Each structure stands twice: as C-alpha cells, then as structure tokens.
C-alpha cells in the first residue's frame, strides 16, 4: 500500500511537472486542463491503484455505432457512439492489476491525435474493466471530426484526463437542476445516476433536456429508467417537433393538443414544443422543496452562458452553485 501511495505521489508530480501550455486544446473550455489538472481521485487512492488515464494512454476502439447518419441529421452532423477499452502497452506484463480507470461524473477527457487535441465527455465508464463510452457529433469541416469519421474497431487512440471540477456531496439533500443540449445529454447521465443509485442521497434531480425534436433525444431508454425513481423529474423541450397533421404543418410545429405527439410520448415522459426560456425554467422552481439549489449545464458555450444567466434568476440560484461542464 505504501509503495502504491508513493507511486501515486510520483505520478501526480510527473503530471504537474509535465503540464505545458500546449496541453490545452485552445477551444476555451470552461474547465481547461491547465486549471484542472488530472489528479488521482479519493476513490483511486482508496483502491490503492493507479488511474491509467492520468497521462496520455492508448485505448482500443471496441465498438462503433452510428446513432444518426449524415443523411438523417437535419444539422448535418453524423452522431457516433464510440466504446473504448484500455490497451496495455505490454500485454501480459503483470502490472495491469495495479490500475483502474476513474472518470468521475461531470469530468471530460482529452483526445490527442498527432498534435490535434479535443475534449470529450464520457457518459459511461467502468472502473475495473477500464472501458468508457463517448457520444460524438461530427462537425462539418472540423479536423477531429474528419479523423473520427474514419476510426474503426481495433484502432488505437490516446486519451488523458479526467479534467473537471464538479464533485457531488451526497451528505446533504439538494435540488439539482441539470440542463442538457443535444448530444451533451451524454455527460449528464452519470451525474443523474450517482444521485439516484445512492439510496442515502435525498437530493432531487430536475433533468431539462433540449433537443430539436423527439428523434434527436438521445438515451430515451435511460431517461425512462430514471423516471422510476421518486427523486427524478424530466422535461423535454422540442421546439422543432412537427408531425404530418394539417394543423401542425400549418403552425410550423406540433400544436399543444397534438395527438400524434402525445401518443409518441412514453409513460412519465413530458414534452413541450418550445425552447426552454426563463418562464419555462421558473415552472421547475418548486420553492416549497427545501435544500441547496444547484445548476449543472451541458451544451455548447452559448447554451451554457444563456442558461446559466436565465436560471440564476428563474430558479433563485446562487451563481456560486452553477457548474458548466
Ligand atoms: C468540455 C468539452 C466536452 C466536450 N465533449 C464532447 C462530446 O462528448 N461529444 C462531442 O461530440 N463533442 C464534445 N465536445 C466538442 C469537441 O471537443 C469538438 O469540438 C468537436 O468534436 C468538433 O471538433 P472538430 O475538431 O471536428 O471541429 P472544431 O474545429 O472544434 O469545430 C468545427 C466547428 O463546429 C463548431 N462546434 C464544435 N463543437 C460544437 C458543438 N458541440 N456544438 C455546436 N457547434 C460546435 C465549432 O464552433 C466550429 O465552428 C466537447 C467540448 C468541450 C469543451
């Protein structure tokens, strides 16, 4: 154990010494690697093991699934599910049992291909098996998107992390509002899971999911599973939802009384054909429920800024309790 502790201290020192300006992807991430250096977590220290991803490490692509093709996407970008597993440098060297993969909820990892760096937010990871999954929306003309469009099972890619600042404290009950935009719903799933799967956690979660329409709501099955818990509520905001009925075609989107939309929703699913705005946010205030109010926003930087600004007023939030992923 002492040896492992020493090893971890050395690993940490090496990370801190080696971190340079060139380790930043330059995209202006809210949680830049230079401000939030990958460090061993309490969980890893308790396990007495080393987190394999603390420095750039090879992961093998185990599965690649197209969730939305370019032709299906109204916004032009293909959506891929990529599942990676740690690829030991020297298979069978006997040291691999000393390692785990720890990517805490709300943290992201950096992908490096040559000198190109881009952050991605895993929505699932396995501590012991050292595997993780990301959902990627390819951006037209984007250099990393071009490379990821071509990756195939068995390809090796390098990742480093975890990077982030969010840490959940389950000891006091909170009201947690989680706002997600498009594919950025992915990194919010572990945040929801960590509250719901802890029976002693009395926090409540409001999961507000913004997507073009129902077809672009990813992980609907997971959301339905979450809905079975007493402390979870969700609402889908679908401004471009439109069925083929004459009334909805004329309105340019499904009308509030649209039967087609109502029939498309599953048990406990709530949807609004509107953008999430200040009034919409205020309907989730639930002022009579006690507990510290906390906001987590996942989406592009414009969405993050707009929502954080609106929500601090509509949900009576202290700006210190706002986390942008
Ligand atoms: C903390 C963090 C976590 C991220 N996690 C994920 C993730 O899990 N999955 C994922 O697909 N992407 C994620 N991204 C975005 C990702 O890092 C890349 O920016 C994206 O894959 C495009 O890279 P690129 O090199 O192809 O294009 P870039 O050169 O980065 O961008 C090409 C064009 O697309 C625009 N663009 C880039 N990303 C977005 C976006 N999300 N929404 C709208 N426009 C965008 C850029 O502004 C630019 O105009 C994350 C970004 C951050 C900051």
Coordinates of N, CA, C and O and ligand atoms in Angstrom, one line a residue, residues 27 29 108 116 118-121 134-137 139-146 183 300 325, ligand 1:
X27 N -9.6 25.6 -27.2 CA -11.0 25.9 -27.6 C -11.8 26.7 -26.5 O -13.0 26.9 -26.6
X29 N -12.3 25.9 -23.3 CA -13.2 25.1 -22.4 C -13.4 25.8 -21.1 O -12.4 26.4 -20.5
X108 N -14.3 15.5 -18.1 CA -14.1 15.1 -19.5 C -12.6 14.5 -19.7 O -11.8 14.6 -18.8
X116 N -3.3 17.3 -32.6 CA -4.6 17.8 -32.5 C -5.2 17.3 -31.2 O -5.2 16.1 -30.9
X118 N -8.7 17.5 -28.6 CA -10.1 17.9 -28.4 C -10.7 17.2 -27.2 O -10.4 16.0 -27.0
X119 N -11.5 17.9 -26.4 CA -12.1 17.3 -25.2 C -13.4 16.5 -25.6 O -14.2 16.9 -26.4
X120 N -13.6 15.4 -24.9 CA -14.9 14.6 -25.0 C -15.3 14.2 -23.6 O -14.5 13.9 -22.7
X121 N -16.6 14.1 -23.4 CA -17.2 13.8 -22.1 C -17.8 12.4 -22.1 O -18.9 12.2 -22.6
X134 N -18.1 7.3 -25.4 CA -18.5 8.8 -25.7 C -19.5 8.8 -26.8 O -19.6 7.9 -27.6
X135 N -20.3 9.9 -26.8 CA -21.2 10.1 -28.0 C -20.6 11.3 -28.7 O -20.3 12.3 -28.1
X136 N -20.4 11.2 -30.0 CA -19.7 12.2 -30.7 C -20.6 12.7 -31.9 O -21.1 11.9 -32.7
X137 N -20.7 14.0 -31.9 CA -21.4 14.6 -33.1 C -20.4 15.2 -34.0 O -19.6 16.1 -33.5
X139 N -18.6 17.5 -36.6 CA -18.9 18.9 -37.0 C -18.3 19.0 -38.5 O -17.2 18.7 -38.7
X140 N -19.2 19.5 -39.4 CA -18.7 19.7 -40.8 C -17.5 20.6 -40.8 O -17.4 21.6 -40.2
X141 N -16.5 20.0 -41.5 CA -15.2 20.8 -41.7 C -14.3 20.8 -40.5 O -13.2 21.4 -40.5
X142 N -14.7 20.1 -39.4 CA -13.9 20.0 -38.2 C -12.8 19.0 -38.3 O -13.0 17.9 -38.8
X143 N -11.5 19.4 -38.0 CA -10.4 18.5 -38.2 C -10.5 17.2 -37.4 O -10.2 16.1 -37.9
X144 N -11.0 17.2 -36.1 CA -11.1 16.0 -35.3 C -12.3 15.2 -35.8 O -12.2 13.9 -35.9
X145 N -13.3 15.8 -36.3 CA -14.5 15.1 -36.8 C -14.1 14.3 -38.0 O -14.6 13.2 -38.2
X146 N -13.2 14.9 -38.9 CA -12.8 14.2 -40.1 C -12.0 12.9 -39.7 O -12.2 11.8 -40.2
X183 N -26.5 16.4 -28.1 CA -25.6 15.2 -27.6 C -25.0 15.4 -26.3 O -24.6 14.5 -25.6
X300 N -23.1 23.6 -25.8 CA -22.1 24.5 -26.3 C -22.0 25.8 -25.4 O -22.9 26.0 -24.6
X325 N -20.3 22.3 -17.6 CA -19.4 21.2 -17.9 C -18.5 21.5 -19.1 O -18.8 22.2 -20.0
Ligands
LIG1 C1 -15.5 20.1 -22.1 C2 -16.0 19.7 -23.5 C3 -16.5 18.4 -23.7 C4 -16.9 18.0 -25.0 N1 -17.5 16.8 -25.1 C5 -17.9 16.4 -26.3 C6 -18.6 15.1 -26.5 O1 -18.7 14.3 -25.6 N2 -19.0 14.8 -27.8 C7 -18.9 15.7 -28.8 O2 -19.3 15.4 -29.9 N3 -18.3 16.9 -28.7 C8 -17.8 17.2 -27.5 N4 -17.1 18.4 -27.4 C9 -16.8 19.2 -28.6 C10 -15.5 18.5 -29.2 O3 -14.4 18.8 -28.3 C11 -15.1 19.1 -30.5 O4 -15.1 20.5 -30.5 C12 -16.0 18.6 -31.7 O5 -15.9 17.1 -31.7 C13 -15.6 19.1 -33.0 O6 -14.2 19.0 -33.2 P1 -13.5 19.3 -34.6 O7 -12.1 19.4 -34.5 O8 -14.1 18.4 -35.6 O9 -14.2 20.7 -35.0 P2 -13.8 22.1 -34.4 O10 -12.7 22.8 -35.2 O11 -13.6 22.0 -32.9 O12 -15.2 22.8 -34.7 C14 -15.8 22.9 -36.0 C15 -17.0 23.9 -36.0 O13 -18.0 23.3 -35.2 C16 -18.4 24.1 -34.1 N5 -18.6 23.2 -33.0 C17 -17.7 22.5 -32.3 N6 -18.3 21.8 -31.3 C18 -19.6 22.1 -31.3 C19 -20.8 21.8 -30.6 N7 -20.7 20.9 -29.6 N8 -22.0 22.4 -30.9 C20 -22.1 23.2 -31.9 N9 -21.0 23.6 -32.7 C21 -19.8 23.1 -32.4 C22 -17.2 25.0 -33.9 O14 -17.6 26.2 -33.3 C23 -16.7 25.2 -35.3 O15 -17.4 26.2 -36.0 C24 -16.8 18.9 -26.1 C25 -16.2 20.1 -25.9 C26 -15.8 20.6 -24.6 C27 -15.3 21.9 -24.5

